[in-house]
Amino acid sequence: MTISPPTPYVPALDLLRWQFDLTWLLFEYHLERIEPDDFLWEPAANCWTVRRSPDGTWAPDWADTEPDPVPVPTIAWLSWHMGWWWSVAADHAQGRTPRERSDITWPGAGTPTVEWLRALRKDWLTALAGLTTTDLAATAPFPWPKDPQHTVAHMIAWVNAELMKNVAEIGQLRLQRAAARG
């Protein structure tokens, strides 16, 4: 009889970082192939996107109460949404004053957004690099403020889950748009 050696213990932050890196690698596949026109493509009549404000900045469609049915988001809206939650999570993780949703502006279709998302990744990796085991066990400041059952490790796992979801949505929209173009 052969006994397999025990699975090596993987520290929580190492596992969370591995999961993040895997998800980001899948995202790079789409970021390398996305076309500027893909961002504002509206796949349905009931759609959330970003629109030019009178001052020239891009503003996201938004409702404080989620509508029913939920509008189909564009890649532009999803990338703005990623920028919003990720900026706020990084602010909390690094002890900065978190930005308001309205402070997060979408940079525009194509390269500006791709570079913005890659910069957010670098900022997040900086935040993760500074964390200790004690930090991971602290109460999460976001998105569950003052809930002692959720730790900073939970916040990191939540970021990974949000990233996975948004990457899948962006990838699916990009593939649908490519298929529609023929």
PDB file of C-alpha atoms in Angstrom:
ATOM      1  CA  MET A   1       0.000   0.000   0.000  1.00  0.00           C
ATOM      2  CA  THR A   2       1.291   3.443  -0.957  1.00  0.00           C
ATOM      3  CA  ILE A   3       0.521   6.430   1.187  1.00  0.00           C
ATOM      4  CA  SER A   4       0.511   9.784  -0.544  1.00  0.00           C
ATOM      5  CA  PRO A   5       2.319  12.592   1.186  1.00  0.00           C
ATOM      6  CA  PRO A   6       0.066  15.201   2.718  1.00  0.00           C
ATOM      7  CA  THR A   7      -0.861  18.160   0.562  1.00  0.00           C
ATOM      8  CA  PRO A   8       1.458  20.998   1.453  1.00  0.00           C
ATOM      9  CA  TYR A   9      -0.081  23.839   3.387  1.00  0.00           C
ATOM     10  CA  VAL A  10      -0.535  26.969   1.302  1.00  0.00           C
ATOM     11  CA  PRO A  11      -0.721  30.196   3.312  1.00  0.00           C
ATOM     12  CA  ALA A  12      -3.993  32.072   2.771  1.00  0.00           C
ATOM     13  CA  LEU A  13      -2.456  35.094   1.084  1.00  0.00           C
ATOM     14  CA  ASP A  14      -0.445  32.893  -1.287  1.00  0.00           C
ATOM     15  CA  LEU A  15      -3.603  31.017  -2.271  1.00  0.00           C
ATOM     16  CA  LEU A  16      -5.591  34.235  -2.735  1.00  0.00           C
ATOM     17  CA  ARG A  17      -2.761  35.701  -4.816  1.00  0.00           C
ATOM     18  CA  TRP A  18      -2.593  32.547  -6.958  1.00  0.00           C
ATOM     19  CA  GLN A  19      -6.339  32.756  -7.582  1.00  0.00           C
ATOM     20  CA  PHE A  20      -6.044  36.445  -8.476  1.00  0.00           C
ATOM     21  CA  ASP A  21      -3.128  35.803 -10.857  1.00  0.00           C
ATOM     22  CA  LEU A  22      -5.021  32.986 -12.581  1.00  0.00           C
ATOM     23  CA  THR A  23      -8.067  35.203 -13.097  1.00  0.00           C
ATOM     24  CA  TRP A  24      -5.921  38.063 -14.341  1.00  0.00           C
ATOM     25  CA  LEU A  25      -4.205  35.768 -16.846  1.00  0.00           C
ATOM     26  CA  LEU A  26      -7.633  34.863 -18.257  1.00  0.00           C
ATOM     27  CA  PHE A  27      -8.485  38.575 -18.434  1.00  0.00           C
ATOM     28  CA  GLU A  28      -5.292  39.374 -20.358  1.00  0.00           C
ATOM     29  CA  TYR A  29      -6.520  37.026 -23.095  1.00  0.00           C
ATOM     30  CA  HIS A  30      -9.456  39.383 -23.670  1.00  0.00           C
ATOM     31  CA  LEU A  31      -7.583  42.640 -23.001  1.00  0.00           C
ATOM     32  CA  GLU A  32      -5.103  41.755 -25.758  1.00  0.00           C
ATOM     33  CA  ARG A  33      -7.942  41.191 -28.253  1.00  0.00           C
ATOM     34  CA  ILE A  34     -10.529  43.810 -27.331  1.00  0.00           C
ATOM     35  CA  GLU A  35     -11.240  46.469 -29.955  1.00  0.00           C
ATOM     36  CA  PRO A  36     -12.136  50.085 -29.094  1.00  0.00           C
ATOM     37  CA  ASP A  37     -15.561  49.661 -30.735  1.00  0.00           C
ATOM     38  CA  ASP A  38     -16.299  46.673 -28.464  1.00  0.00           C
ATOM     39  CA  PHE A  39     -16.537  48.879 -25.370  1.00  0.00           C
ATOM     40  CA  LEU A  40     -19.693  50.800 -26.272  1.00  0.00           C
ATOM     41  CA  TRP A  41     -21.422  48.036 -28.234  1.00  0.00           C
ATOM     42  CA  GLU A  42     -24.941  47.652 -26.860  1.00  0.00           C
ATOM     43  CA  PRO A  43     -25.960  43.979 -27.000  1.00  0.00           C
ATOM     44  CA  ALA A  44     -29.610  44.622 -26.042  1.00  0.00           C
ATOM     45  CA  ALA A  45     -32.228  47.375 -25.989  1.00  0.00           C
ATOM     46  CA  ASN A  46     -32.270  47.372 -22.160  1.00  0.00           C
ATOM     47  CA  CYS A  47     -28.640  48.279 -21.588  1.00  0.00           C
ATOM     48  CA  TRP A  48     -26.384  50.087 -19.120  1.00  0.00           C
ATOM     49  CA  THR A  49     -23.389  51.885 -20.554  1.00  0.00           C
ATOM     50  CA  VAL A  50     -21.337  55.021 -19.974  1.00  0.00           C
ATOM     51  CA  ARG A  51     -22.309  58.292 -21.619  1.00  0.00           C
ATOM     52  CA  ARG A  52     -20.587  61.604 -22.245  1.00  0.00           C
ATOM     53  CA  SER A  53     -21.433  64.249 -19.655  1.00  0.00           C
ATOM     54  CA  PRO A  54     -21.690  67.923 -20.603  1.00  0.00           C
ATOM     55  CA  ASP A  55     -18.151  68.401 -19.226  1.00  0.00           C
ATOM     56  CA  GLY A  56     -16.804  65.676 -21.565  1.00  0.00           C
ATOM     57  CA  THR A  57     -16.228  62.992 -18.932  1.00  0.00           C
ATOM     58  CA  TRP A  58     -17.888  59.601 -19.108  1.00  0.00           C
ATOM     59  CA  ALA A  59     -20.697  58.911 -16.626  1.00  0.00           C
ATOM     60  CA  PRO A  60     -22.121  55.453 -15.960  1.00  0.00           C
ATOM     61  CA  ASP A  61     -25.794  54.599 -16.075  1.00  0.00           C
ATOM     62  CA  TRP A  62     -26.790  53.969 -12.476  1.00  0.00           C
ATOM     63  CA  ALA A  63     -29.777  53.292 -10.229  1.00  0.00           C
ATOM     64  CA  ASP A  64     -29.629  53.198  -6.438  1.00  0.00           C
ATOM     65  CA  THR A  65     -32.178  50.376  -6.517  1.00  0.00           C
ATOM     66  CA  GLU A  66     -31.389  47.630  -9.005  1.00  0.00           C
ATOM     67  CA  PRO A  67     -34.010  47.617 -11.752  1.00  0.00           C
ATOM     68  CA  ASP A  68     -35.979  44.535 -12.737  1.00  0.00           C
ATOM     69  CA  PRO A  69     -35.047  43.340 -15.252  1.00  0.00           C
ATOM     70  CA  VAL A  70     -31.417  44.208 -14.737  1.00  0.00           C
ATOM     71  CA  PRO A  71     -30.052  45.986 -17.829  1.00  0.00           C
ATOM     72  CA  VAL A  72     -27.389  44.198 -19.857  1.00  0.00           C
ATOM     73  CA  PRO A  73     -24.111  46.067 -19.272  1.00  0.00           C
ATOM     74  CA  THR A  74     -21.718  47.087 -22.013  1.00  0.00           C
ATOM     75  CA  ILE A  75     -18.005  46.369 -21.734  1.00  0.00           C
ATOM     76  CA  ALA A  76     -17.578  50.085 -21.043  1.00  0.00           C
ATOM     77  CA  TRP A  77     -19.964  49.915 -18.090  1.00  0.00           C
ATOM     78  CA  LEU A  78     -18.386  46.714 -16.752  1.00  0.00           C
ATOM     79  CA  SER A  79     -14.893  48.173 -16.984  1.00  0.00           C
ATOM     80  CA  TRP A  80     -16.055  51.346 -15.182  1.00  0.00           C
ATOM     81  CA  HIS A  81     -17.712  49.133 -12.546  1.00  0.00           C
ATOM     82  CA  MET A  82     -14.452  47.216 -12.068  1.00  0.00           C
ATOM     83  CA  GLY A  83     -12.592  50.478 -11.700  1.00  0.00           C
ATOM     84  CA  TRP A  84     -15.046  51.659  -9.076  1.00  0.00           C
ATOM     85  CA  TRP A  85     -15.098  48.633  -6.754  1.00  0.00           C
ATOM     86  CA  TRP A  86     -11.410  47.901  -7.252  1.00  0.00           C
ATOM     87  CA  SER A  87     -10.315  51.490  -6.546  1.00  0.00           C
ATOM     88  CA  VAL A  88     -12.368  51.549  -3.359  1.00  0.00           C
ATOM     89  CA  ALA A  89     -11.092  48.128  -2.229  1.00  0.00           C
ATOM     90  CA  ALA A  90      -7.482  49.201  -2.865  1.00  0.00           C
ATOM     91  CA  ASP A  91      -8.076  52.463  -0.997  1.00  0.00           C
ATOM     92  CA  HIS A  92      -9.313  50.516   2.026  1.00  0.00           C
ATOM     93  CA  ALA A  93      -6.508  47.943   1.826  1.00  0.00           C
ATOM     94  CA  GLN A  94      -3.863  50.662   1.734  1.00  0.00           C
ATOM     95  CA  GLY A  95      -5.420  52.860   4.414  1.00  0.00           C
ATOM     96  CA  ARG A  96      -6.370  55.656   2.019  1.00  0.00           C
ATOM     97  CA  THR A  97      -9.638  57.572   2.174  1.00  0.00           C
ATOM     98  CA  PRO A  98     -11.944  55.590  -0.107  1.00  0.00           C
ATOM     99  CA  ARG A  99     -13.254  57.362  -3.169  1.00  0.00           C
ATOM    100  CA  GLU A 100     -16.960  57.829  -3.835  1.00  0.00           C
ATOM    101  CA  ARG A 101     -18.595  56.095  -6.785  1.00  0.00           C
ATOM    102  CA  SER A 102     -19.050  59.457  -8.496  1.00  0.00           C
ATOM    103  CA  ASP A 103     -15.287  60.117  -8.206  1.00  0.00           C
ATOM    104  CA  ILE A 104     -14.457  57.172 -10.456  1.00  0.00           C
ATOM    105  CA  THR A 105     -14.561  58.198 -14.109  1.00  0.00           C
ATOM    106  CA  TRP A 106     -14.178  55.875 -17.040  1.00  0.00           C
ATOM    107  CA  PRO A 107     -11.139  56.852 -19.136  1.00  0.00           C
ATOM    108  CA  GLY A 108     -12.566  55.988 -22.574  1.00  0.00           C
ATOM    109  CA  ALA A 109     -12.699  53.151 -25.078  1.00  0.00           C
ATOM    110  CA  GLY A 110      -9.646  51.139 -26.022  1.00  0.00           C
ATOM    111  CA  THR A 111      -6.133  51.693 -24.724  1.00  0.00           C
ATOM    112  CA  PRO A 112      -7.034  54.232 -21.994  1.00  0.00           C
ATOM    113  CA  THR A 113      -9.282  51.717 -20.214  1.00  0.00           C
ATOM    114  CA  VAL A 114      -6.943  48.760 -20.750  1.00  0.00           C
ATOM    115  CA  GLU A 115      -4.065  50.769 -19.250  1.00  0.00           C
ATOM    116  CA  TRP A 116      -6.312  51.933 -16.369  1.00  0.00           C
ATOM    117  CA  LEU A 117      -7.285  48.357 -15.508  1.00  0.00           C
ATOM    118  CA  ARG A 118      -3.660  47.228 -15.652  1.00  0.00           C
ATOM    119  CA  ALA A 119      -2.707  50.113 -13.341  1.00  0.00           C
ATOM    120  CA  LEU A 120      -5.463  49.059 -10.912  1.00  0.00           C
ATOM    121  CA  ARG A 121      -3.950  45.560 -10.918  1.00  0.00           C
ATOM    122  CA  LYS A 122      -0.535  46.976  -9.992  1.00  0.00           C
ATOM    123  CA  ASP A 123      -2.080  49.075  -7.215  1.00  0.00           C
ATOM    124  CA  TRP A 124      -3.883  45.998  -5.875  1.00  0.00           C
ATOM    125  CA  LEU A 125      -0.680  43.925  -5.947  1.00  0.00           C
ATOM    126  CA  THR A 126       1.040  46.676  -3.962  1.00  0.00           C
ATOM    127  CA  ALA A 127      -1.760  46.466  -1.386  1.00  0.00           C
ATOM    128  CA  LEU A 128      -1.465  42.673  -1.162  1.00  0.00           C
ATOM    129  CA  ALA A 129       2.327  42.767  -0.838  1.00  0.00           C
ATOM    130  CA  GLY A 130       2.086  44.838   2.321  1.00  0.00           C
ATOM    131  CA  LEU A 131      -0.288  42.516   4.179  1.00  0.00           C
ATOM    132  CA  THR A 132       0.654  40.233   7.044  1.00  0.00           C
ATOM    133  CA  THR A 133      -1.152  37.242   8.519  1.00  0.00           C
ATOM    134  CA  THR A 134      -2.385  39.537  11.276  1.00  0.00           C
ATOM    135  CA  ASP A 135      -3.734  41.970   8.654  1.00  0.00           C
ATOM    136  CA  LEU A 136      -5.663  39.144   6.950  1.00  0.00           C
ATOM    137  CA  ALA A 137      -7.453  38.350  10.201  1.00  0.00           C
ATOM    138  CA  ALA A 138      -8.506  41.973  10.840  1.00  0.00           C
ATOM    139  CA  THR A 139     -12.109  43.029  10.278  1.00  0.00           C
ATOM    140  CA  ALA A 140     -12.758  43.857   6.630  1.00  0.00           C
ATOM    141  CA  PRO A 141     -13.231  47.568   6.031  1.00  0.00           C
ATOM    142  CA  PHE A 142     -15.022  46.900   2.727  1.00  0.00           C
ATOM    143  CA  PRO A 143     -17.534  45.814   1.476  1.00  0.00           C
ATOM    144  CA  TRP A 144     -18.808  44.797   4.940  1.00  0.00           C
ATOM    145  CA  PRO A 145     -17.799  47.647   7.226  1.00  0.00           C
ATOM    146  CA  LYS A 146     -17.844  46.846  10.927  1.00  0.00           C
ATOM    147  CA  ASP A 147     -18.900  43.207  10.436  1.00  0.00           C
ATOM    148  CA  PRO A 148     -16.408  41.193  12.521  1.00  0.00           C
ATOM    149  CA  GLN A 149     -17.362  37.968  10.739  1.00  0.00           C
ATOM    150  CA  HIS A 150     -15.704  39.223   7.549  1.00  0.00           C
ATOM    151  CA  THR A 151     -11.954  39.672   7.526  1.00  0.00           C
ATOM    152  CA  VAL A 152      -9.498  41.328   5.177  1.00  0.00           C
ATOM    153  CA  ALA A 153      -8.946  37.831   3.740  1.00  0.00           C
ATOM    154  CA  HIS A 154     -12.682  37.779   2.931  1.00  0.00           C
ATOM    155  CA  MET A 155     -12.320  41.158   1.217  1.00  0.00           C
ATOM    156  CA  ILE A 156      -9.500  39.805  -0.949  1.00  0.00           C
ATOM    157  CA  ALA A 157     -11.567  36.734  -1.818  1.00  0.00           C
ATOM    158  CA  TRP A 158     -14.489  39.054  -2.673  1.00  0.00           C
ATOM    159  CA  VAL A 159     -12.222  41.081  -5.005  1.00  0.00           C
ATOM    160  CA  ASN A 160     -11.188  37.828  -6.684  1.00  0.00           C
ATOM    161  CA  ALA A 161     -14.831  36.773  -7.085  1.00  0.00           C
ATOM    162  CA  GLU A 162     -15.862  40.177  -8.484  1.00  0.00           C
ATOM    163  CA  LEU A 163     -12.903  40.104 -10.861  1.00  0.00           C
ATOM    164  CA  MET A 164     -13.786  36.585 -12.039  1.00  0.00           C
ATOM    165  CA  LYS A 165     -17.403  37.589 -12.629  1.00  0.00           C
ATOM    166  CA  ASN A 166     -16.551  40.790 -14.488  1.00  0.00           C
ATOM    167  CA  VAL A 167     -13.837  39.098 -16.567  1.00  0.00           C
ATOM    168  CA  ALA A 168     -16.320  36.401 -17.622  1.00  0.00           C
ATOM    169  CA  GLU A 169     -18.928  39.037 -18.513  1.00  0.00           C
ATOM    170  CA  ILE A 170     -16.455  41.110 -20.537  1.00  0.00           C
ATOM    171  CA  GLY A 171     -15.112  38.008 -22.266  1.00  0.00           C
ATOM    172  CA  GLN A 172     -18.584  36.828 -23.196  1.00  0.00           C
ATOM    173  CA  LEU A 173     -19.567  40.244 -24.557  1.00  0.00           C
ATOM    174  CA  ARG A 174     -16.342  40.456 -26.565  1.00  0.00           C
ATOM    175  CA  LEU A 175     -16.949  37.001 -28.041  1.00  0.00           C
ATOM    176  CA  GLN A 176     -20.580  37.806 -28.868  1.00  0.00           C
ATOM    177  CA  ARG A 177     -19.567  41.044 -30.577  1.00  0.00           C
ATOM    178  CA  ALA A 178     -16.876  39.234 -32.603  1.00  0.00           C
ATOM    179  CA  ALA A 179     -19.409  36.580 -33.633  1.00  0.00           C
ATOM    180  CA  ALA A 180     -21.960  39.241 -34.629  1.00  0.00           C
ATOM    181  CA  ARG A 181     -19.379  40.956 -36.842  1.00  0.00           C
ATOM    182  CA  GLY A 182     -18.799  37.646 -38.599  1.00  0.00           C
TER     183      GLY A 182
END
